[in-house]
């Protein structure tokens, strides 16, 4: 374990994902604790810590990719929280998810929107005003 | 054909994709011209014209999704041009493509980077300074 | 909202999906009601309403695609109901799902068959006669 | 090799794919000739020979699946020929490909349409009448 | 049904998957019993019974593929049991799953690891020693 | 750059991929040289250098995954060379590729076999003996 990359990654993980990311790390402890270390070092220490792209743009890219791939609902949930944490508005997130219909089809977009519905409910976000 | 949505879409297509988008529309003329119309109306008139997310963010999302899906090299090429057209820097684009390694694997990221290499060459963009 | 395309789409949605489609539209109300509108207008008003391919053939194509993609179980369920609504026999549906093993592998076909098992049970369809 | 299944498969292959299928079988001779045998026996002897779904419907399902999967352009080409061989009209094929935009996104549909453009050209099919 | 291929496949299925495979076959009885037969004949009689690659290597390949595809969690579970049955150690399985992060991304690897966590728990396997 | 991980990765890359891997690294120099560094450090220094799974088994897993994913032909080519370099026989490779038909469909397996045909030709490997 490289102390610096790990420490840098841990701070970036906390900044982006908050407690959601820590839950994933915890869940790995009994099966592959070194994978959690590699994910923090490489994912958050090496990639998310790079200059050249702001965190909000990074989360827009991640939310779009996970929605399009369509086989990563738990990770999409983590990154919808992350996107809100780093400055995406709920409305912006809905726009990203809707746009994915063009590139990955309506089912991928629909499934992404229903994950967002859960995330918004957990955070008490109401998107559509009462009449 | 709804005159307004089509006209709105055509303007948005020109703003985003420039001549790259028109080439796709032209290529469809002999096989499915109505599909070109629907793509302009729905894709550009309905989706890309929506408020709530700026065009630069929309192209970040599209580049990420097409790279992650990995089966859409011609469309990725069009949208790498589009991303540059609406304000992404070459460096930002490289960061988005590199980040996709985390979510879709290194092959998807590598293939995306090699498409970007072609696009940058076409536009005379040099990323790495000579020593 | 284009009144005509929306109205046409709504009628086509009712013809094909019955109450299953309406449930999806309802579920979108609190998160992205405009996405429901676009889906009805574009998906059902523009695409499913086109001449040139009968609805039974359209649902064969949709069931095959959703089974092959393998990341769209809720939408496959809706379209298995739809396929039965527009004239596919349960036996024909099983044949389509089995055939997908050739193109998307046995897991995709198996998962499709188990979704069909649920749909047939909901509608009281028994495929295999008692000995 | 089961003589009956192989013979049945070979006849079904000839009926559906004509010389296109034979080319695939030939190309396998120097690398995995037994795979060609298994493909003929299982794919064409066991699956395509089953009663319960007509060949035109089977090819609609295959064309839809291969377009949606998006990583099988050579096989899509073979099956676009096959679909025409067993009674799909060029117009019906274009409708299937366009519909895939709903489920797998516009890039998958576009790439499918451009494969169809090649197939139609090889067969001298003109879809759009001159003005 | 070819008696020999079916019998050979049934024995191979029992050797590899034990009761897990039989459960899948049973679940197919009310929807597509002939699909179970084809899967045993082709999958286990024709493919897994071939010489030229040992069963442990075959399961390494299958676990890798199902993890990378990411849309086949139930089948991955069956084949994690199978991999253990034919001689993979729990540690080797964790290594295969971790390695998939390189080719299919971290979400695919994570989801695979969490399926393995379930399988190991069912079999009373503890990977990480208490301190 | 961590000198140790980079050096370790470079040695592992040379052991596994030989000149094929170096070509990928070279091709990245003008677009994303740091991505080449990360790929060597993380992919080869962190993952392929781990104990617990021999290199031959690692390449079996990689070849299977890349064949199943189906959107990574250039990387599959590199890893077919790698698999031969670390001890897979051509026959074993053909078996892995054929087996993928079960999990990812015949097109994925066929496309993988045709990439192998190229690799075997480049290395002068003849699989099927003359009669």
JSON list of N, CA and C in Angstrom, two decimals, chain B residues 1 19 28-29 57 81-82:
[
{"chain": "B", "resi": 1, "resn": "UNK", "atom": "N", "xyz": [-43.98, 15.51, -40.06]},
{"chain": "B", "resi": 1, "resn": "UNK", "atom": "CA", "xyz": [-42.87, 16.33, -39.55]},
{"chain": "B", "resi": 1, "resn": "UNK", "atom": "C", "xyz": [-43.41, 17.59, -38.89]},
{"chain": "B", "resi": 19, "resn": "UNK", "atom": "N", "xyz": [-20.69, 20.14, -39.35]},
{"chain": "B", "resi": 19, "resn": "UNK", "atom": "CA", "xyz": [-20.82, 19.33, -40.57]},
{"chain": "B", "resi": 19, "resn": "UNK", "atom": "C", "xyz": [-20.83, 17.82, -40.28]},
{"chain": "B", "resi": 28, "resn": "UNK", "atom": "N", "xyz": [-28.05, 8.77, -44.39]},
{"chain": "B", "resi": 28, "resn": "UNK", "atom": "CA", "xyz": [-29.33, 8.07, -44.19]},
{"chain": "B", "resi": 28, "resn": "UNK", "atom": "C", "xyz": [-30.30, 8.27, -45.35]},
{"chain": "B", "resi": 29, "resn": "UNK", "atom": "N", "xyz": [-30.02, 9.22, -46.23]},
{"chain": "B", "resi": 29, "resn": "UNK", "atom": "CA", "xyz": [-31.02, 9.59, -47.25]},
{"chain": "B", "resi": 29, "resn": "UNK", "atom": "C", "xyz": [-31.47, 8.40, -48.11]},
{"chain": "B", "resi": 57, "resn": "UNK", "atom": "N", "xyz": [-21.98, 20.19, -20.56]},
{"chain": "B", "resi": 57, "resn": "UNK", "atom": "CA", "xyz": [-22.28, 19.06, -19.68]},
{"chain": "B", "resi": 57, "resn": "UNK", "atom": "C", "xyz": [-22.96, 17.93, -20.46]},
{"chain": "B", "resi": 81, "resn": "UNK", "atom": "N", "xyz": [-15.92, 15.60, -31.69]},
{"chain": "B", "resi": 81, "resn": "UNK", "atom": "CA", "xyz": [-15.96, 16.89, -32.39]},
{"chain": "B", "resi": 81, "resn": "UNK", "atom": "C", "xyz": [-16.95, 17.83, -31.70]},
{"chain": "B", "resi": 82, "resn": "UNK", "atom": "N", "xyz": [-18.13, 17.30, -31.39]},
{"chain": "B", "resi": 82, "resn": "UNK", "atom": "CA", "xyz": [-19.17, 18.13, -30.76]},
{"chain": "B", "resi": 82, "resn": "UNK", "atom": "C", "xyz": [-18.70, 18.68, -29.42]}
]
